Short mmCIF file of C-alpha atoms in Angstrom, two decimals:
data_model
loop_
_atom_site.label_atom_id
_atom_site.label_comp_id
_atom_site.label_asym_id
_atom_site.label_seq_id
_atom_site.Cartn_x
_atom_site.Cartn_y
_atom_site.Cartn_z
CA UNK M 1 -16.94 -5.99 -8.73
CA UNK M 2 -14.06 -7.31 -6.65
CA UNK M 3 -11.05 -4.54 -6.02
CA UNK M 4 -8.50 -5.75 -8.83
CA UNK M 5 -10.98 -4.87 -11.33
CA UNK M 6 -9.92 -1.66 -12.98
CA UNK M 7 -13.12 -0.15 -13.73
CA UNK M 8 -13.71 -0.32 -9.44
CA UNK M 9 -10.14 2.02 -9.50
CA UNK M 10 -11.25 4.11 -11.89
CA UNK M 11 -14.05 4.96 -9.70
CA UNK M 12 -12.45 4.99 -6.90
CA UNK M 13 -10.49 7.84 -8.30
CA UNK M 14 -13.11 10.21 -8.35
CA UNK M 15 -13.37 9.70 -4.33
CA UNK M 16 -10.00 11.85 -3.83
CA UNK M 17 -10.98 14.97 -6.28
CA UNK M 18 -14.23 14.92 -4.30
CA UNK M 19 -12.53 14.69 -0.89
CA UNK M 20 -10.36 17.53 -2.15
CA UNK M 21 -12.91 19.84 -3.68
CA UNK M 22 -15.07 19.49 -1.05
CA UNK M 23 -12.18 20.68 1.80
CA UNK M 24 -11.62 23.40 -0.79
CA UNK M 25 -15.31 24.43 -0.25
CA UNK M 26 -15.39 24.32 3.44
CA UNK M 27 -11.75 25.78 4.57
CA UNK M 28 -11.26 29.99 3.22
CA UNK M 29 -7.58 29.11 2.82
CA UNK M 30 -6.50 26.85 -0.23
CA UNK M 31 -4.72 24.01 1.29
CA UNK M 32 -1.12 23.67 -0.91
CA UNK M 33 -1.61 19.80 -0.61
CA UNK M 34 -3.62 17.47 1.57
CA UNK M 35 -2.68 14.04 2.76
CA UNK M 36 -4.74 10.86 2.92
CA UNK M 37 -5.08 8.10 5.40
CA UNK M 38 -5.99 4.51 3.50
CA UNK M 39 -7.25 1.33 5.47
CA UNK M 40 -6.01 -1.26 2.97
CA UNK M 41 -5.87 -4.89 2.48
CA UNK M 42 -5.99 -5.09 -1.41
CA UNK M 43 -4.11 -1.66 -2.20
CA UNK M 44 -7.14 -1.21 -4.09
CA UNK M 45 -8.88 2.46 -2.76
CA UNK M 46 -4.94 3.82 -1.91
CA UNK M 47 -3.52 2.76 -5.61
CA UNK M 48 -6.56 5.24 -7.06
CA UNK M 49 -5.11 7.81 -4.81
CA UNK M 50 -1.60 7.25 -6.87
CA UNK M 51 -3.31 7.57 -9.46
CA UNK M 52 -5.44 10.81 -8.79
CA UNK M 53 -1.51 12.32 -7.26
CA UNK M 54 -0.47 11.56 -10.96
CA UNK M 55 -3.11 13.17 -12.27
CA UNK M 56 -2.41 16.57 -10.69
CA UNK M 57 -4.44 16.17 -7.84
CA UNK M 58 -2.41 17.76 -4.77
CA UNK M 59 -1.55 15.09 -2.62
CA UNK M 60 1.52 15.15 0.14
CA UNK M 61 1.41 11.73 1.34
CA UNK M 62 -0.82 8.81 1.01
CA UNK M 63 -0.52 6.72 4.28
CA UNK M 64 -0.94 2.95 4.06
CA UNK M 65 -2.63 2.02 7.37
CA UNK M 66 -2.80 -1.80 7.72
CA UNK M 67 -3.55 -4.44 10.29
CA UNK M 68 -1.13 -6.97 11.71
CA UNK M 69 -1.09 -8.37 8.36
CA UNK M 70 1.29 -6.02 8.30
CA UNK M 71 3.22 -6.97 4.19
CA UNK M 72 2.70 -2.98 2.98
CA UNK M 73 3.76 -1.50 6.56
CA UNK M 74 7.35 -3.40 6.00
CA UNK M 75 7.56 -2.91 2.54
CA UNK M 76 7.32 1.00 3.03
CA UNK M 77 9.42 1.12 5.69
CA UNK M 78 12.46 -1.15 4.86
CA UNK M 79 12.05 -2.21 1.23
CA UNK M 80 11.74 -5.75 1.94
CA UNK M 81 8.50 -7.53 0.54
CA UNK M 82 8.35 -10.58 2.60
CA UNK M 83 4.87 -12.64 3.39
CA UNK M 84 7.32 -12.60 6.80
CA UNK M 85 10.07 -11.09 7.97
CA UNK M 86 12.80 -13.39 6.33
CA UNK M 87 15.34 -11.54 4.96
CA UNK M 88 15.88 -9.67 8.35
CA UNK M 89 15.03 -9.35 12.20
CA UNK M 90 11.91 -10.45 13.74
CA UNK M 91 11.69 -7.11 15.41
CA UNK M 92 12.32 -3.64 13.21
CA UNK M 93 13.05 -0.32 15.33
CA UNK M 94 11.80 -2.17 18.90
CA UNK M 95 8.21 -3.34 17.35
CA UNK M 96 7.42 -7.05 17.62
CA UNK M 97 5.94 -8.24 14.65
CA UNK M 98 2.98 -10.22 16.57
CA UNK M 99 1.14 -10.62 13.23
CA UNK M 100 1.14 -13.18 10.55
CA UNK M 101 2.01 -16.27 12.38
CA UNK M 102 -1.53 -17.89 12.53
CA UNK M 103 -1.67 -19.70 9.43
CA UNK M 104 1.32 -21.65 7.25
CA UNK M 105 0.28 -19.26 4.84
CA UNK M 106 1.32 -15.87 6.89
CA UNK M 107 -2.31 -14.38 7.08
CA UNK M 108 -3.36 -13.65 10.52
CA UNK M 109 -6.95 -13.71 11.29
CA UNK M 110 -7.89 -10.03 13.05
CA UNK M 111 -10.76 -7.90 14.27
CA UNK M 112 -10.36 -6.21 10.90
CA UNK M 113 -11.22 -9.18 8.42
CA UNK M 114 -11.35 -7.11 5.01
CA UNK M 115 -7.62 -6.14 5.61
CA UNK M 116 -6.68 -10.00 6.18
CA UNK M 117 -4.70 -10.03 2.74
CA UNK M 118 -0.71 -10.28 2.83
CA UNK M 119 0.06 -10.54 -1.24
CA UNK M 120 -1.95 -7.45 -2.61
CA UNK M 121 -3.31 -7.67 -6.12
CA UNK M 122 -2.94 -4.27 -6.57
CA UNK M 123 -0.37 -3.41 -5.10
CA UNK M 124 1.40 -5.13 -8.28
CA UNK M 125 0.43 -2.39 -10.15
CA UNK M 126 2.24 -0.40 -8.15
CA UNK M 127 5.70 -1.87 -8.10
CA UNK M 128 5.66 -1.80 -11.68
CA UNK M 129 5.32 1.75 -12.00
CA UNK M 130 8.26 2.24 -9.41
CA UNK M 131 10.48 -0.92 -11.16
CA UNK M 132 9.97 1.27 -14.72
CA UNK M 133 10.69 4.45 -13.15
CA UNK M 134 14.17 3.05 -10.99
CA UNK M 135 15.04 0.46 -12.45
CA UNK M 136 15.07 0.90 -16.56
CA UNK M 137 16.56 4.60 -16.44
CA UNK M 138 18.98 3.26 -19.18
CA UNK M 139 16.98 1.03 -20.96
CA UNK M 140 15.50 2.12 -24.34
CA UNK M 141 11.86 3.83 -24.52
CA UNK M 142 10.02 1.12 -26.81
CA UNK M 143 12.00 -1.22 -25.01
CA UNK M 144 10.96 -0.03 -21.28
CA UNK M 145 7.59 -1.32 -20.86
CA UNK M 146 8.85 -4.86 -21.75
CA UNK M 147 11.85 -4.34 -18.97
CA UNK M 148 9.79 -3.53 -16.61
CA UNK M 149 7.43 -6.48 -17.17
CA UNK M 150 10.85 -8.80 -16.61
CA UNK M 151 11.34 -7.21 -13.53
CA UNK M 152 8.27 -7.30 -12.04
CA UNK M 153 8.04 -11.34 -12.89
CA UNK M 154 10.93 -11.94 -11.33
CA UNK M 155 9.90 -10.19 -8.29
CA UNK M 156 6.92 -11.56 -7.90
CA UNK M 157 8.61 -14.86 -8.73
CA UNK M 158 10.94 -14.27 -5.81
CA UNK M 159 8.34 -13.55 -3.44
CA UNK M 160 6.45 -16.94 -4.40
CA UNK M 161 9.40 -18.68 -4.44
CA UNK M 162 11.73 -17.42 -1.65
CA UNK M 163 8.72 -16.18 0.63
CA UNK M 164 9.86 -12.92 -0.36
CA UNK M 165 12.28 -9.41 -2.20
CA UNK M 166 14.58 -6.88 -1.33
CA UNK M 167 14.29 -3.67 -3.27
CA UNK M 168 16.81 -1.44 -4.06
CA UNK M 169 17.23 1.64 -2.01
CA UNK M 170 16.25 3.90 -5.17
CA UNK M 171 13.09 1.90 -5.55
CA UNK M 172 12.05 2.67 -1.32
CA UNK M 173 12.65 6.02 -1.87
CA UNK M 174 10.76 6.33 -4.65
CA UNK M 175 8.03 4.66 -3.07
CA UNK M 176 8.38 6.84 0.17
CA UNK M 177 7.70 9.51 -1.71
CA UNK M 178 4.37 9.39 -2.35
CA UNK M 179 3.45 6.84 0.61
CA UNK M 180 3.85 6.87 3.93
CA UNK M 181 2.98 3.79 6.35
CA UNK M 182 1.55 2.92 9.88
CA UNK M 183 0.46 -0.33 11.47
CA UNK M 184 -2.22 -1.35 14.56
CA UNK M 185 -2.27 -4.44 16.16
CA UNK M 186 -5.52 -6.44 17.25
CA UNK M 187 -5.05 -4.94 20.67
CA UNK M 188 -4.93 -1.39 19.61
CA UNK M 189 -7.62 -1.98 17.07
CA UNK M 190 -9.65 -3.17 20.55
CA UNK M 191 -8.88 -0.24 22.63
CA UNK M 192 -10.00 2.42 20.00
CA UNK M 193 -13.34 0.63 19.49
CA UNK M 194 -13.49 -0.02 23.03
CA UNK M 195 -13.16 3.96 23.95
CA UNK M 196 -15.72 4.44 21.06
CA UNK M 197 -17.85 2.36 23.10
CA UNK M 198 -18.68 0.20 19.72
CA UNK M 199 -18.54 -3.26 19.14
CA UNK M 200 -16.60 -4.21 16.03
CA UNK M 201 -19.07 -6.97 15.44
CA UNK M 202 -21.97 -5.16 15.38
CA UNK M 203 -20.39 -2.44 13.29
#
């Protein structure tokens, strides 16, 4: 069952309340809300945790933590979904974007090959959710869902065509609400298996 499959999210789902109740059993003080850190390549496992935060479930902050295929870090920090960084500088806040430059394509090839995706599948779903919620506030109810759907194509149709989008500021914040980002590079992803004393082959 690959990860766009929605039966795979609904399961995933279940892996959050678990997490939760199972803190809840060890710790004497209820936490108010507890935040989760997502390896991601798909935006498969995070997008459940959306889903269990919409559900009630009290989450703070769900932290995208990606590779040097590094699409989801960007798009949570600066709004700009970009296979690369075209639509502004090379470098964002100091960092050197060393990844994504090893194929035509954009996909780098790492030590952490699951996570060697730059277009997620799911992370589709997401984007609509945030395009009905920012960008259809005066749009009719029985007419939103069909809005949104425009929106989203041309989006997606932008990133296809023009490498990549810009989304408005009320869409980022949106999404920063809910998710937070961080990105490691091959060398860092080296060093921590390296003081682990693990090989990342083997493992």
């Amino acid at each position: 069952m690959n990860s766009i499959n929605w039966a795979r999210i609904l399961a995933q789902i279940t892996y959050y309340f678990h997490s939760y109740f199972t803190i809840l059993h060890r710790l004497k003080d209820t936490p108010t809300a507890v935040q989760f850190v997502v390896p991601t390549g798909n935006f498969g496992d995070i997008l459940a945790g959306y889903y269990a935060k919409k559900m009630g479930l009290p989450i703070a902050k769900l932290v995208v933590a990606t590779n040097e295929n590094d699409i989801l870090d960007r798009f949570f920090r600066t709004g700009r979904y970009e296979k690369k960084p075209v639509h502004g500088s090379d470098t964002e806040g100091g960092e050197s974007f060393d990844g994504v430059q090893a194929h035509e394509g954009g996909v780098k090839e790492t030590l952490s090959p699951a996570m060697d995706i730059l277009v997620s599948s799911n992370f589709e779903r997401l984007l609509w959710y945030l395009a009905r919620e920012c960008e259809t506030p005066e749009t009719p109810e029985e007419g939103k869902s069909e809005k949104t759907g425009e929106i989203l194509k041309e989006w997606m149709q932008g990133l296809k065509s023009h490498g990549g989008i810009v989304v408005s500021d009320a869409v980022l914040k949106a999404a920063q609400r809910d998710f937070q980002s961080f990105r490691v590079s091959d060398k860092e992803v080296h060093c921590c298996y390296s003081c682990a004393d693990v090989d990342p082959r083997n493992d």
